[in-house]
Amino acid sequence: MAKVPAAVVAAGGLVGGYGVARWTRKRQLGGVVLAAAGVVAARQWKQEAGGAAAGVLTAGYVAAFAGSHPLAKKVGAWPAVFGVAGAMALASWAVVADRRA
């Protein structure tokens, strides 16, 4: 079975976490999705690029989540979530070289 690239997992966690929270009206459930995807992505980052890169990318994942909130006030919720998800996917792709997977 083919492995899903960490860039896709991270972006999917940000989009999926927000989507679940919004559609279920349960922020905690969205947080579970966000956290689960973050753990999976962090494990892949560590395996493929080492602990330092995994730490930086994990911090970026948390910063993307946090940064989407003030950004949403300026551009709207979904555009903010898609924007930070895209930025996180690009960062992961660049650092981990998911492009070879």
mmCIF file of N, CA and C in Angstrom:
data_model
loop_
_atom_site.group_PDB
_atom_site.id
_atom_site.type_symbol
_atom_site.label_atom_id
_atom_site.label_comp_id
_atom_site.label_asym_id
_atom_site.label_seq_id
_atom_site.Cartn_x
_atom_site.Cartn_y
_atom_site.Cartn_z
ATOM 1 N N MET A 1 0.845 -1.176 0.000
ATOM 2 C CA MET A 1 0.000 0.000 0.000
ATOM 3 C C MET A 1 0.889 1.237 0.000
ATOM 4 N N ALA A 2 0.567 2.184 -0.821
ATOM 5 C CA ALA A 2 1.354 3.412 -0.927
ATOM 6 C C ALA A 2 1.145 4.284 0.306
ATOM 7 N N LYS A 3 2.238 4.915 0.737
ATOM 8 C CA LYS A 3 2.180 5.794 1.895
ATOM 9 C C LYS A 3 1.710 7.180 1.447
ATOM 10 N N VAL A 4 0.844 7.774 2.237
ATOM 11 C CA VAL A 4 0.392 9.136 1.957
ATOM 12 C C VAL A 4 1.506 10.090 2.378
ATOM 13 N N PRO A 5 1.943 10.989 1.506
ATOM 14 C CA PRO A 5 3.017 11.922 1.861
ATOM 15 C C PRO A 5 2.649 12.780 3.065
ATOM 16 N N ALA A 6 3.647 13.090 3.888
ATOM 17 C CA ALA A 6 3.428 13.885 5.089
ATOM 18 C C ALA A 6 2.834 15.253 4.752
ATOM 19 N N ALA A 7 3.179 15.804 3.608
ATOM 20 C CA ALA A 7 2.612 17.094 3.205
ATOM 21 C C ALA A 7 1.100 17.007 3.072
ATOM 22 N N VAL A 8 0.616 15.913 2.529
ATOM 23 C CA VAL A 8 -0.828 15.714 2.356
ATOM 24 C C VAL A 8 -1.492 15.476 3.705
ATOM 25 N N VAL A 9 -0.829 14.699 4.567
ATOM 26 C CA VAL A 9 -1.370 14.433 5.901
ATOM 27 C C VAL A 9 -1.515 15.740 6.690
ATOM 28 N N ALA A 10 -0.471 16.574 6.659
ATOM 29 C CA ALA A 10 -0.505 17.839 7.400
ATOM 30 C C ALA A 10 -1.587 18.771 6.870
ATOM 31 N N ALA A 11 -1.639 18.948 5.569
ATOM 32 C CA ALA A 11 -2.659 19.821 4.979
ATOM 33 C C ALA A 11 -4.054 19.261 5.244
ATOM 34 N N GLY A 12 -4.188 17.960 5.115
ATOM 35 C CA GLY A 12 -5.479 17.326 5.375
ATOM 36 C C GLY A 12 -5.915 17.461 6.822
ATOM 37 N N GLY A 13 -4.950 17.439 7.739
ATOM 38 C CA GLY A 13 -5.276 17.615 9.153
ATOM 39 C C GLY A 13 -5.803 19.001 9.446
ATOM 40 N N LEU A 14 -5.209 20.001 8.821
ATOM 41 C CA LEU A 14 -5.670 21.376 9.029
ATOM 42 C C LEU A 14 -7.064 21.590 8.429
ATOM 43 N N VAL A 15 -7.243 21.145 7.197
ATOM 44 C CA VAL A 15 -8.546 21.295 6.537
ATOM 45 C C VAL A 15 -9.588 20.397 7.202
ATOM 46 N N GLY A 16 -9.225 19.149 7.436
ATOM 47 C CA GLY A 16 -10.162 18.205 8.032
ATOM 48 C C GLY A 16 -10.551 18.575 9.452
ATOM 49 N N GLY A 17 -9.588 19.042 10.223
ATOM 50 C CA GLY A 17 -9.887 19.453 11.594
ATOM 51 C C GLY A 17 -10.890 20.593 11.621
ATOM 52 N N TYR A 18 -10.673 21.578 10.764
ATOM 53 C CA TYR A 18 -11.616 22.693 10.711
ATOM 54 C C TYR A 18 -12.976 22.222 10.209
ATOM 55 N N GLY A 19 -12.972 21.407 9.166
ATOM 56 C CA GLY A 19 -14.234 20.927 8.617
ATOM 57 C C GLY A 19 -15.050 20.136 9.624
ATOM 58 N N VAL A 20 -14.393 19.245 10.334
ATOM 59 C CA VAL A 20 -15.099 18.443 11.344
ATOM 60 C C VAL A 20 -15.649 19.345 12.446
ATOM 61 N N ALA A 21 -14.834 20.290 12.916
ATOM 62 C CA ALA A 21 -15.297 21.200 13.968
ATOM 63 C C ALA A 21 -16.493 22.024 13.492
ATOM 64 N N ARG A 22 -16.429 22.480 12.280
ATOM 65 C CA ARG A 22 -17.512 23.322 11.764
ATOM 66 C C ARG A 22 -18.795 22.534 11.538
ATOM 67 N N TRP A 23 -18.673 21.359 10.912
ATOM 68 C CA TRP A 23 -19.884 20.610 10.558
ATOM 69 C C TRP A 23 -20.515 19.868 11.722
ATOM 70 N N THR A 24 -19.704 19.475 12.698
ATOM 71 C CA THR A 24 -20.275 18.793 13.869
ATOM 72 C C THR A 24 -20.635 19.772 14.980
ATOM 73 N N ARG A 25 -20.114 20.995 14.873
ATOM 74 C CA ARG A 25 -20.260 22.010 15.918
ATOM 75 C C ARG A 25 -19.625 21.570 17.227
ATOM 76 N N LYS A 26 -18.631 20.703 17.113
ATOM 77 C CA LYS A 26 -17.879 20.234 18.276
ATOM 78 C C LYS A 26 -16.401 20.513 18.030
ATOM 79 N N ARG A 27 -15.927 21.616 18.606
ATOM 80 C CA ARG A 27 -14.545 22.033 18.384
ATOM 81 C C ARG A 27 -13.556 20.971 18.863
ATOM 82 N N GLN A 28 -13.902 20.269 19.940
ATOM 83 C CA GLN A 28 -13.003 19.252 20.465
ATOM 84 C C GLN A 28 -12.797 18.115 19.470
ATOM 85 N N LEU A 29 -13.844 17.753 18.759
ATOM 86 C CA LEU A 29 -13.733 16.691 17.760
ATOM 87 C C LEU A 29 -12.822 17.135 16.613
ATOM 88 N N GLY A 30 -12.947 18.374 16.208
ATOM 89 C CA GLY A 30 -12.039 18.918 15.202
ATOM 90 C C GLY A 30 -10.609 18.925 15.704
ATOM 91 N N GLY A 31 -10.437 19.218 16.989
ATOM 92 C CA GLY A 31 -9.106 19.184 17.598
ATOM 93 C C GLY A 31 -8.498 17.796 17.590
ATOM 94 N N VAL A 32 -9.319 16.784 17.762
ATOM 95 C CA VAL A 32 -8.831 15.400 17.712
ATOM 96 C C VAL A 32 -8.317 15.083 16.316
ATOM 97 N N VAL A 33 -9.057 15.485 15.300
ATOM 98 C CA VAL A 33 -8.632 15.261 13.911
ATOM 99 C C VAL A 33 -7.327 16.008 13.643
ATOM 100 N N LEU A 34 -7.261 17.262 14.045
ATOM 101 C CA LEU A 34 -6.064 18.081 13.870
ATOM 102 C C LEU A 34 -4.862 17.438 14.557
ATOM 103 N N ALA A 35 -5.044 17.020 15.803
ATOM 104 C CA ALA A 35 -3.940 16.428 16.567
ATOM 105 C C ALA A 35 -3.505 15.083 15.991
ATOM 106 N N ALA A 36 -4.462 14.250 15.614
ATOM 107 C CA ALA A 36 -4.122 12.933 15.064
ATOM 108 C C ALA A 36 -3.307 13.072 13.782
ATOM 109 N N ALA A 37 -3.731 13.963 12.904
ATOM 110 C CA ALA A 37 -2.977 14.177 11.671
ATOM 111 C C ALA A 37 -1.601 14.753 11.978
ATOM 112 N N GLY A 38 -1.514 15.632 12.964
ATOM 113 C CA GLY A 38 -0.231 16.200 13.366
ATOM 114 C C GLY A 38 0.736 15.149 13.864
ATOM 115 N N VAL A 39 0.237 14.199 14.640
ATOM 116 C CA VAL A 39 1.085 13.107 15.150
ATOM 117 C C VAL A 39 1.582 12.237 14.000
ATOM 118 N N VAL A 40 0.685 11.886 13.097
ATOM 119 C CA VAL A 40 1.071 11.055 11.947
ATOM 120 C C VAL A 40 2.117 11.777 11.098
ATOM 121 N N ALA A 41 1.876 13.047 10.814
ATOM 122 C CA ALA A 41 2.821 13.817 10.000
ATOM 123 C C ALA A 41 4.167 13.942 10.711
ATOM 124 N N ALA A 42 4.142 14.223 12.011
ATOM 125 C CA ALA A 42 5.393 14.379 12.768
ATOM 126 C C ALA A 42 6.218 13.090 12.754
ATOM 127 N N ARG A 43 5.556 11.970 12.877
ATOM 128 C CA ARG A 43 6.280 10.683 12.808
ATOM 129 C C ARG A 43 6.928 10.499 11.449
ATOM 130 N N GLN A 44 6.206 10.843 10.399
ATOM 131 C CA GLN A 44 6.775 10.725 9.058
ATOM 132 C C GLN A 44 7.924 11.701 8.871
ATOM 133 N N TRP A 45 7.761 12.930 9.342
ATOM 134 C CA TRP A 45 8.830 13.921 9.227
ATOM 135 C C TRP A 45 10.088 13.442 9.938
ATOM 136 N N LYS A 46 9.909 12.881 11.130
ATOM 137 C CA LYS A 46 11.077 12.393 11.886
ATOM 138 C C LYS A 46 11.748 11.236 11.160
ATOM 139 N N GLN A 47 10.954 10.327 10.648
ATOM 140 C CA GLN A 47 11.489 9.164 9.944
ATOM 141 C C GLN A 47 12.225 9.558 8.670
ATOM 142 N N GLU A 48 11.702 10.529 7.952
ATOM 143 C CA GLU A 48 12.250 10.872 6.652
ATOM 144 C C GLU A 48 13.294 11.978 6.668
ATOM 145 N N ALA A 49 13.221 12.868 7.675
ATOM 146 C CA ALA A 49 14.129 14.022 7.664
ATOM 147 C C ALA A 49 14.859 14.246 8.977
ATOM 148 N N GLY A 50 14.560 13.454 9.999
ATOM 149 C CA GLY A 50 15.249 13.599 11.276
ATOM 150 C C GLY A 50 14.472 14.430 12.283
ATOM 151 N N GLY A 51 14.966 14.388 13.506
ATOM 152 C CA GLY A 51 14.275 15.037 14.616
ATOM 153 C C GLY A 51 14.217 16.546 14.521
ATOM 154 N N ALA A 52 15.300 17.167 14.086
ATOM 155 C CA ALA A 52 15.317 18.628 14.005
ATOM 156 C C ALA A 52 14.292 19.135 12.994
ATOM 157 N N ALA A 53 14.273 18.520 11.837
ATOM 158 C CA ALA A 53 13.302 18.924 10.812
ATOM 159 C C ALA A 53 11.878 18.656 11.284
ATOM 160 N N ALA A 54 11.677 17.526 11.948
ATOM 161 C CA ALA A 54 10.348 17.201 12.467
ATOM 162 C C ALA A 54 9.905 18.237 13.494
ATOM 163 N N GLY A 55 10.827 18.675 14.333
ATOM 164 C CA GLY A 55 10.494 19.697 15.327
ATOM 165 C C GLY A 55 10.098 21.011 14.690
ATOM 166 N N VAL A 56 10.853 21.420 13.691
ATOM 167 C CA VAL A 56 10.554 22.677 13.001
ATOM 168 C C VAL A 56 9.207 22.575 12.273
ATOM 169 N N LEU A 57 8.981 21.480 11.595
ATOM 170 C CA LEU A 57 7.724 21.326 10.862
ATOM 171 C C LEU A 57 6.524 21.189 11.805
ATOM 172 N N THR A 58 6.718 20.531 12.930
ATOM 173 C CA THR A 58 5.636 20.427 13.914
ATOM 174 C C THR A 58 5.299 21.804 14.477
ATOM 175 N N ALA A 59 6.321 22.593 14.765
ATOM 176 C CA ALA A 59 6.087 23.966 15.223
ATOM 177 C C ALA A 59 5.362 24.762 14.140
ATOM 178 N N GLY A 60 5.723 24.535 12.884
ATOM 179 C CA GLY A 60 5.040 25.197 11.775
ATOM 180 C C GLY A 60 3.581 24.780 11.677
ATOM 181 N N TYR A 61 3.300 23.514 11.948
ATOM 182 C CA TYR A 61 1.927 22.998 11.922
ATOM 183 C C TYR A 61 1.082 23.698 12.985
ATOM 184 N N VAL A 62 1.639 23.808 14.185
ATOM 185 C CA VAL A 62 0.927 24.488 15.271
ATOM 186 C C VAL A 62 0.755 25.973 14.940
ATOM 187 N N ALA A 63 1.803 26.585 14.385
ATOM 188 C CA ALA A 63 1.728 28.000 14.011
ATOM 189 C C ALA A 63 0.699 28.221 12.896
ATOM 190 N N ALA A 64 0.600 27.275 11.969
ATOM 191 C CA ALA A 64 -0.393 27.385 10.897
ATOM 192 C C ALA A 64 -1.803 27.351 11.471
ATOM 193 N N PHE A 65 -2.027 26.449 12.403
ATOM 194 C CA PHE A 65 -3.329 26.375 13.064
ATOM 195 C C PHE A 65 -3.637 27.682 13.790
ATOM 196 N N ALA A 66 -2.697 28.145 14.575
ATOM 197 C CA ALA A 66 -2.907 29.384 15.334
ATOM 198 C C ALA A 66 -3.047 30.588 14.403
ATOM 199 N N GLY A 67 -2.251 30.633 13.367
ATOM 200 C CA GLY A 67 -2.278 31.753 12.439
ATOM 201 C C GLY A 67 -3.528 31.821 11.592
ATOM 202 N N SER A 68 -4.206 30.697 11.441
ATOM 203 C CA SER A 68 -5.425 30.707 10.629
ATOM 204 C C SER A 68 -6.532 31.516 11.290
ATOM 205 N N HIS A 69 -6.503 31.617 12.608
ATOM 206 C CA HIS A 69 -7.563 32.343 13.314
ATOM 207 C C HIS A 69 -7.552 33.845 13.010
ATOM 208 N N PRO A 70 -6.442 34.546 13.213
ATOM 209 C CA PRO A 70 -6.464 35.971 12.853
ATOM 210 C C PRO A 70 -6.588 36.196 11.342
ATOM 211 N N LEU A 71 -6.031 35.285 10.561
ATOM 212 C CA LEU A 71 -6.151 35.414 9.111
ATOM 213 C C LEU A 71 -7.606 35.302 8.672
ATOM 214 N N ALA A 72 -8.353 34.438 9.352
ATOM 215 C CA ALA A 72 -9.764 34.246 9.012
ATOM 216 C C ALA A 72 -10.572 35.525 9.190
ATOM 217 N N LYS A 73 -10.167 36.366 10.117
ATOM 218 C CA LYS A 73 -10.884 37.632 10.327
ATOM 219 C C LYS A 73 -10.693 38.584 9.146
ATOM 220 N N LYS A 74 -9.618 38.370 8.392
ATOM 221 C CA LYS A 74 -9.333 39.251 7.256
ATOM 222 C C LYS A 74 -9.846 38.701 5.932
ATOM 223 N N VAL A 75 -9.724 37.379 5.741
ATOM 224 C CA VAL A 75 -10.070 36.812 4.429
ATOM 225 C C VAL A 75 -11.214 35.813 4.476
ATOM 226 N N GLY A 76 -11.686 35.463 5.648
ATOM 227 C CA GLY A 76 -12.731 34.450 5.777
ATOM 228 C C GLY A 76 -12.146 33.132 6.251
ATOM 229 N N ALA A 77 -12.994 32.315 6.830
ATOM 230 C CA ALA A 77 -12.535 31.079 7.459
ATOM 231 C C ALA A 77 -11.936 30.077 6.468
ATOM 232 N N TRP A 78 -12.700 29.705 5.449
ATOM 233 C CA TRP A 78 -12.199 28.686 4.527
ATOM 234 C C TRP A 78 -10.963 29.145 3.760
ATOM 235 N N PRO A 79 -10.936 30.375 3.247
ATOM 236 C CA PRO A 79 -9.705 30.805 2.573
ATOM 237 C C PRO A 79 -8.488 30.780 3.501
ATOM 238 N N ALA A 80 -8.686 31.141 4.765
ATOM 239 C CA ALA A 80 -7.586 31.108 5.723
ATOM 240 C C ALA A 80 -7.103 29.681 5.947
ATOM 241 N N VAL A 81 -8.030 28.767 6.120
ATOM 242 C CA VAL A 81 -7.658 27.363 6.362
ATOM 243 C C VAL A 81 -6.948 26.783 5.141
ATOM 244 N N PHE A 82 -7.486 27.034 3.955
ATOM 245 C CA PHE A 82 -6.823 26.524 2.753
ATOM 246 C C PHE A 82 -5.459 27.165 2.546
ATOM 247 N N GLY A 83 -5.343 28.431 2.887
ATOM 248 C CA GLY A 83 -4.060 29.118 2.743
ATOM 249 C C GLY A 83 -2.987 28.554 3.649
ATOM 250 N N VAL A 84 -3.315 28.366 4.928
ATOM 251 C CA VAL A 84 -2.298 27.833 5.848
ATOM 252 C C VAL A 84 -2.026 26.362 5.552
ATOM 253 N N ALA A 85 -3.041 25.627 5.099
ATOM 254 C CA ALA A 85 -2.830 24.222 4.740
ATOM 255 C C ALA A 85 -1.878 24.121 3.546
ATOM 256 N N GLY A 86 -2.067 24.988 2.574
ATOM 257 C CA GLY A 86 -1.171 25.000 1.418
ATOM 258 C C GLY A 86 0.245 25.379 1.794
ATOM 259 N N ALA A 87 0.377 26.359 2.661
ATOM 260 C CA ALA A 87 1.710 26.771 3.119
ATOM 261 C C ALA A 87 2.391 25.646 3.887
ATOM 262 N N MET A 88 1.631 24.946 4.705
ATOM 263 C CA MET A 88 2.203 23.840 5.475
ATOM 264 C C MET A 88 2.603 22.688 4.552
ATOM 265 N N ALA A 89 1.787 22.394 3.575
ATOM 266 C CA ALA A 89 2.125 21.336 2.625
ATOM 267 C C ALA A 89 3.389 21.683 1.851
ATOM 268 N N LEU A 90 3.497 22.932 1.433
ATOM 269 C CA LEU A 90 4.686 23.369 0.704
ATOM 270 C C LEU A 90 5.939 23.281 1.579
ATOM 271 N N ALA A 91 5.825 23.701 2.833
ATOM 272 C CA ALA A 91 6.965 23.620 3.747
ATOM 273 C C ALA A 91 7.388 22.173 3.958
ATOM 274 N N SER A 92 6.427 21.296 4.152
ATOM 275 C CA SER A 92 6.737 19.883 4.343
ATOM 276 C C SER A 92 7.402 19.309 3.102
ATOM 277 N N TRP A 93 6.840 19.612 1.966
ATOM 278 C CA TRP A 93 7.390 19.110 0.705
ATOM 279 C C TRP A 93 8.827 19.575 0.524
ATOM 280 N N ALA A 94 9.095 20.832 0.827
ATOM 281 C CA ALA A 94 10.421 21.387 0.651
ATOM 282 C C ALA A 94 11.437 20.794 1.634
ATOM 283 N N VAL A 95 11.032 20.622 2.866
ATOM 284 C CA VAL A 95 11.969 20.156 3.898
ATOM 285 C C VAL A 95 12.170 18.645 3.839
ATOM 286 N N VAL A 96 11.106 17.913 3.678
ATOM 287 C CA VAL A 96 11.188 16.458 3.760
ATOM 288 C C VAL A 96 11.425 15.808 2.419
ATOM 289 N N ALA A 97 11.204 16.527 1.376
ATOM 290 C CA ALA A 97 11.374 16.013 0.020
ATOM 291 C C ALA A 97 10.355 14.913 -0.258
ATOM 292 N N ASP A 98 9.091 15.162 0.134
ATOM 293 C CA ASP A 98 7.998 14.236 -0.188
ATOM 294 C C ASP A 98 7.877 14.076 -1.698
ATOM 295 N N ARG A 99 8.428 15.006 -2.434
ATOM 296 C CA ARG A 99 8.315 14.972 -3.882
ATOM 297 C C ARG A 99 8.942 13.707 -4.472
ATOM 298 N N ARG A 100 9.802 13.026 -3.717
ATOM 299 C CA ARG A 100 10.411 11.787 -4.210
ATOM 300 C C ARG A 100 9.551 10.575 -3.927
ATOM 301 N N ALA A 101 8.520 10.717 -3.091
ATOM 302 C CA ALA A 101 7.692 9.573 -2.687
ATOM 303 C C ALA A 101 6.786 9.127 -3.812
#
